[in-house]
Coordinates of C-alpha atoms in Angstrom, one line a residue:
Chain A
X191 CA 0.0 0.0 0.0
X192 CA 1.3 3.7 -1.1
X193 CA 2.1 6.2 1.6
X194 CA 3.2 9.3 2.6
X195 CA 5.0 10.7 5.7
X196 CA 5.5 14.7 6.3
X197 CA 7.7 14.4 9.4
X198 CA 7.4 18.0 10.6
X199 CA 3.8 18.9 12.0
X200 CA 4.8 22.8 12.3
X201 CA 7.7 24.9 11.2
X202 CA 8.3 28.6 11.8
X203 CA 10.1 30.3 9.1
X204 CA 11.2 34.2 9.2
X205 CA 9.9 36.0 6.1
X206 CA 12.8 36.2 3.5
X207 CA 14.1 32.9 5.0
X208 CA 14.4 29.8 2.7
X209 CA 12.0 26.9 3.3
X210 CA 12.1 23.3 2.9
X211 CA 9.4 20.8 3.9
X212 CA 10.0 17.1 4.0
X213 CA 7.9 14.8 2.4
X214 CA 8.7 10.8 2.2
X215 CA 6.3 8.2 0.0
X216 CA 6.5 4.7 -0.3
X217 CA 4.7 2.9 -3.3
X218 CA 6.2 0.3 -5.6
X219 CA 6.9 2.1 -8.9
X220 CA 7.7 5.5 -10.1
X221 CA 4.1 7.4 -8.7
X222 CA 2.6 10.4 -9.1
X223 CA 3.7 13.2 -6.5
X224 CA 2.2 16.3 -5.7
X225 CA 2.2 19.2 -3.1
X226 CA -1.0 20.9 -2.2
X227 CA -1.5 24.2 -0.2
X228 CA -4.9 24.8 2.3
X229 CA -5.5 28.2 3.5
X230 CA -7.4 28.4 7.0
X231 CA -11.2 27.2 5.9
X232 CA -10.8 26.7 2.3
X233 CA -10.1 23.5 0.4
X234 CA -6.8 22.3 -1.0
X235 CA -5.0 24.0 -4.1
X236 CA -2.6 22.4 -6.4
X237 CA 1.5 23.6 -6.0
X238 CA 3.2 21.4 -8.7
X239 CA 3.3 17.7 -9.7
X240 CA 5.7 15.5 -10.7
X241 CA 5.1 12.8 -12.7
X242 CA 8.3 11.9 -14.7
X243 CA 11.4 13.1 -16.4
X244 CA 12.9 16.1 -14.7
X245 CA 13.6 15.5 -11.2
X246 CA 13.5 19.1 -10.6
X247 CA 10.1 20.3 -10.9
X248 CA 8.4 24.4 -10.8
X249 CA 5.4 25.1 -9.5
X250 CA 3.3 28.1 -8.7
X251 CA 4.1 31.1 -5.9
X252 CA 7.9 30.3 -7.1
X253 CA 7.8 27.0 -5.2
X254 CA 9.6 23.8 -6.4
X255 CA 10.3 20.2 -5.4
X256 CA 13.1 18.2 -6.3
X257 CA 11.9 13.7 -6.6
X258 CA 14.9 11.8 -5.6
X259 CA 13.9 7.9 -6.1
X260 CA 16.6 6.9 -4.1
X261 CA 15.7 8.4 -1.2
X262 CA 12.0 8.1 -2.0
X263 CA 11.8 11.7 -1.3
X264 CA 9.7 14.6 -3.0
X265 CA 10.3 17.5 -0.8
X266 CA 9.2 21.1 -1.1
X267 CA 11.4 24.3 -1.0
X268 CA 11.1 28.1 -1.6
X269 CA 14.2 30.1 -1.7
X270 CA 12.4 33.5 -0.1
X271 CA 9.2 32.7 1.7
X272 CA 6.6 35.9 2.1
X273 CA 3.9 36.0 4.7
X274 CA 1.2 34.8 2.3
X275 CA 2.8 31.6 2.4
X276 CA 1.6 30.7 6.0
X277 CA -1.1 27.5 5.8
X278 CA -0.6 23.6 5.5
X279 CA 1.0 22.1 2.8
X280 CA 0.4 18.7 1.9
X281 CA 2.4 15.9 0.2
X282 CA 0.3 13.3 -2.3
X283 CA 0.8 10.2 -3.8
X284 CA -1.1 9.2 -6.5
X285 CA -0.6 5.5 -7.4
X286 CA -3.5 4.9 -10.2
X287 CA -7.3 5.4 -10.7
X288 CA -7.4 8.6 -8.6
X289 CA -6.3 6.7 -5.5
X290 CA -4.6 9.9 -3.8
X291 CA -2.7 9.0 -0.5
X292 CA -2.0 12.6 1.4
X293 CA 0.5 13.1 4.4
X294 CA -0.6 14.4 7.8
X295 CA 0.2 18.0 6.5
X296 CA 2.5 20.8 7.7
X297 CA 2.0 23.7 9.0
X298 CA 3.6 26.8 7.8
X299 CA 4.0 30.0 10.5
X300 CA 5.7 33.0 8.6
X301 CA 7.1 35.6 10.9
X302 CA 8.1 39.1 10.3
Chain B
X176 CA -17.0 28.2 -14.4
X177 CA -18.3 27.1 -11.2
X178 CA -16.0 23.7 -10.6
X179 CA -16.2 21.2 -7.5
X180 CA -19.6 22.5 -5.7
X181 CA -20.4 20.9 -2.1
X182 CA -23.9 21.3 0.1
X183 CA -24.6 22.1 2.4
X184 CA -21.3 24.1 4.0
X185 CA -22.6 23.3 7.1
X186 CA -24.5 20.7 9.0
X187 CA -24.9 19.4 12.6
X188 CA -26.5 16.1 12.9
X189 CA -27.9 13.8 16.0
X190 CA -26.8 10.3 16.3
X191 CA -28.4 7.9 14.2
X192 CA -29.7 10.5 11.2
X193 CA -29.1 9.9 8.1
X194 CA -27.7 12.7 5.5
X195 CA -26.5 13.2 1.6
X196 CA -23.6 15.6 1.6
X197 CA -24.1 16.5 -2.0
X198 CA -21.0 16.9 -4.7
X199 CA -21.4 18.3 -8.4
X200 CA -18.5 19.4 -10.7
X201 CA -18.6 20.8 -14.0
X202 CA -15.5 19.5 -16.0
X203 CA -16.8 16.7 -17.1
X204 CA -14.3 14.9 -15.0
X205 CA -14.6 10.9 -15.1
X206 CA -12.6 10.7 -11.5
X207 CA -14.7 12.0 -8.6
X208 CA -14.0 11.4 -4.6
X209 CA -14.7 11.9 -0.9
X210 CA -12.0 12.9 1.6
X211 CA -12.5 13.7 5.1
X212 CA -9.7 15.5 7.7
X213 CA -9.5 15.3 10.6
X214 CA -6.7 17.4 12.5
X215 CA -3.1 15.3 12.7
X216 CA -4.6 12.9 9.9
X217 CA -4.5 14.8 6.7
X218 CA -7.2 14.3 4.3
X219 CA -8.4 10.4 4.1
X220 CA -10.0 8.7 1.3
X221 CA -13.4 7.7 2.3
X222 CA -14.7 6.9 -1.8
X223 CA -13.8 6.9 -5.4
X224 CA -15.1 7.1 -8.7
X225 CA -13.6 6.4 -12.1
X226 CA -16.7 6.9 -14.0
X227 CA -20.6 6.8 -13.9
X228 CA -21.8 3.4 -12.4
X229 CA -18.3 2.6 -10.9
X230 CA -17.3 3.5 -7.9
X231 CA -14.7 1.7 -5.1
X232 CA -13.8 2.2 -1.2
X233 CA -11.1 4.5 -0.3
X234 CA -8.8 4.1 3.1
X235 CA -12.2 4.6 5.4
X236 CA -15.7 3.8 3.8
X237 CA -17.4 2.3 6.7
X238 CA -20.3 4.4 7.4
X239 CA -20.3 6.1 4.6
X240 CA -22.3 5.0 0.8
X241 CA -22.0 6.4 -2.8
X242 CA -23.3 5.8 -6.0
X243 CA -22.3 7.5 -9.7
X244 CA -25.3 7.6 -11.8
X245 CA -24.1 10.4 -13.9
X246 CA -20.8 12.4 -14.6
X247 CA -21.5 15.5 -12.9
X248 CA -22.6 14.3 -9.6
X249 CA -21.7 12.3 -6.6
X250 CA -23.2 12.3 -3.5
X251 CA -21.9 10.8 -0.1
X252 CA -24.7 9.4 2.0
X253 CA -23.9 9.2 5.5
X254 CA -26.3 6.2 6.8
X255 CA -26.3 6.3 10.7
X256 CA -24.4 9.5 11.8
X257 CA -22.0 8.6 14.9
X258 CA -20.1 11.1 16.4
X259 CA -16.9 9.6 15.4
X260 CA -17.9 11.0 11.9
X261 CA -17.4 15.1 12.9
X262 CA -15.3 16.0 10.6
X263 CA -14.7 18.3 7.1
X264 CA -15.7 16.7 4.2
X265 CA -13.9 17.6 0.9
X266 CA -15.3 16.2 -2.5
X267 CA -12.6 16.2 -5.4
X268 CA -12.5 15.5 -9.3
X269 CA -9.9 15.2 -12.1
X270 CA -9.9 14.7 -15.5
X271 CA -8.0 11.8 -15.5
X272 CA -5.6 9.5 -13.4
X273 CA -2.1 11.9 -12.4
X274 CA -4.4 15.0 -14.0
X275 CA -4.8 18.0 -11.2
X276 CA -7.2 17.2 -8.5
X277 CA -9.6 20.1 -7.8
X278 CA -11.2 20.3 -4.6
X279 CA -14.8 21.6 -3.6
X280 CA -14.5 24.1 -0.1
X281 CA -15.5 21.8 2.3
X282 CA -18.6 20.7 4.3
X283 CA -18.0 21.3 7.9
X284 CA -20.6 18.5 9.6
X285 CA -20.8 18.0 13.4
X286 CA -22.5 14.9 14.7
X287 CA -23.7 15.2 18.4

């Protein structure tokens, strides 16, 4: 069975500051990964998604997240983080038919 | 264009009702589901969808029904509301397997 682990619940990040949140999957071939961002009482919104070829992959709000197989790793990093970037960010694996696995989230504080 | 539409946004329910939460989207997406989060669990697949008539259970579908009788909609029917179902309900639909998942706002329902 595929699964995902985000192994830090909260992280506090100055503004300007880089960012990097962890993500870890486990599923038997090459999957589907995304990251997803929820803003306080909405739903979840797409970041980027990496489904094969470059490792190295761009999304929106000038995040990106780099897959390394052999670490079984798809983690998310910004290189200046702004204020607006405070919510949860979830990891996803998709491993067919729509069958979306989602880690426990983190939660992103931004402070001035 | 109006999306992934969930009613009702809010509901509170006695043990042992019954409820639809209802689900329409307007992509003409064949994959539709039902995720519920809970805090410190992420979002959790309760039910899935690849297509009218065919649907399958997700990580949690005890206590919970479906059915797919046309593209556009998908309602969860809760059968015999328990407490341990309080929760935020978030109904989802893509185009395709590893396509972007688009995500309804949620339907905050409280079972006392």
């Amino acid at each position: 069975a595929q699964s995902v682990t985000q192994p830090d619940i909260h992280i506090t990040v100055s503004e300007g500051a880089s960012l990097e949140l962890r993500c870890n999957y486990s599923y038997g071939a090459t999957p589907y990964l995304f990251w997803y961002v929820q803003s306080p009482g909405q739903g979840l919104q797409l970041l980027l998604k990496y489904f094969s070829g470059d490792t190295l992959v761009q999304g929106i709000k000038g995040f990106e997240a780099e897959f390394k197989r052999s670490q079984s790793s798809f983690n998310l990093r910004k290189p200046s983080v702004h204020w607006s970037d405070a919510a949860e960010y979830f990891c996803a694996v998709e491993g067919g038919y729509q069958k979306v696995t989602f880690g426990t989230g983190t939660k992103l504080q931004v402070i001035p | 264009n109006a999306g992934v539409t969930q009613t009702p946004k809010f509901q509170v329910l006695k043990t042992g009702q019954s409820m639809t939460l209802q689900c329409a989207q307007d992509m003409n997406h064949e994959y539709m589901s039902w995720y519920r989060q809970d805090p410190g669990m992420g979002l959790r697949l309760i039910h899935y969808s690849v297509g009218a008539g065919i649907t399958d259970q997700g990580e949690v579908p005890n206590g919970y029904n479906v059915s797919r009788s046309t593209t556009e909609d998908f309602p969860l029917r809760l059968l015999s509301a328990a407490p341990s179902q309080t929760s935020v309900y978030f109904c989802a639909s893509s185009l395709s397997s590893g396509n972007t998942i688009y995500f309804g706002e949620g339907s905050w329902l409280t079972v006392v």
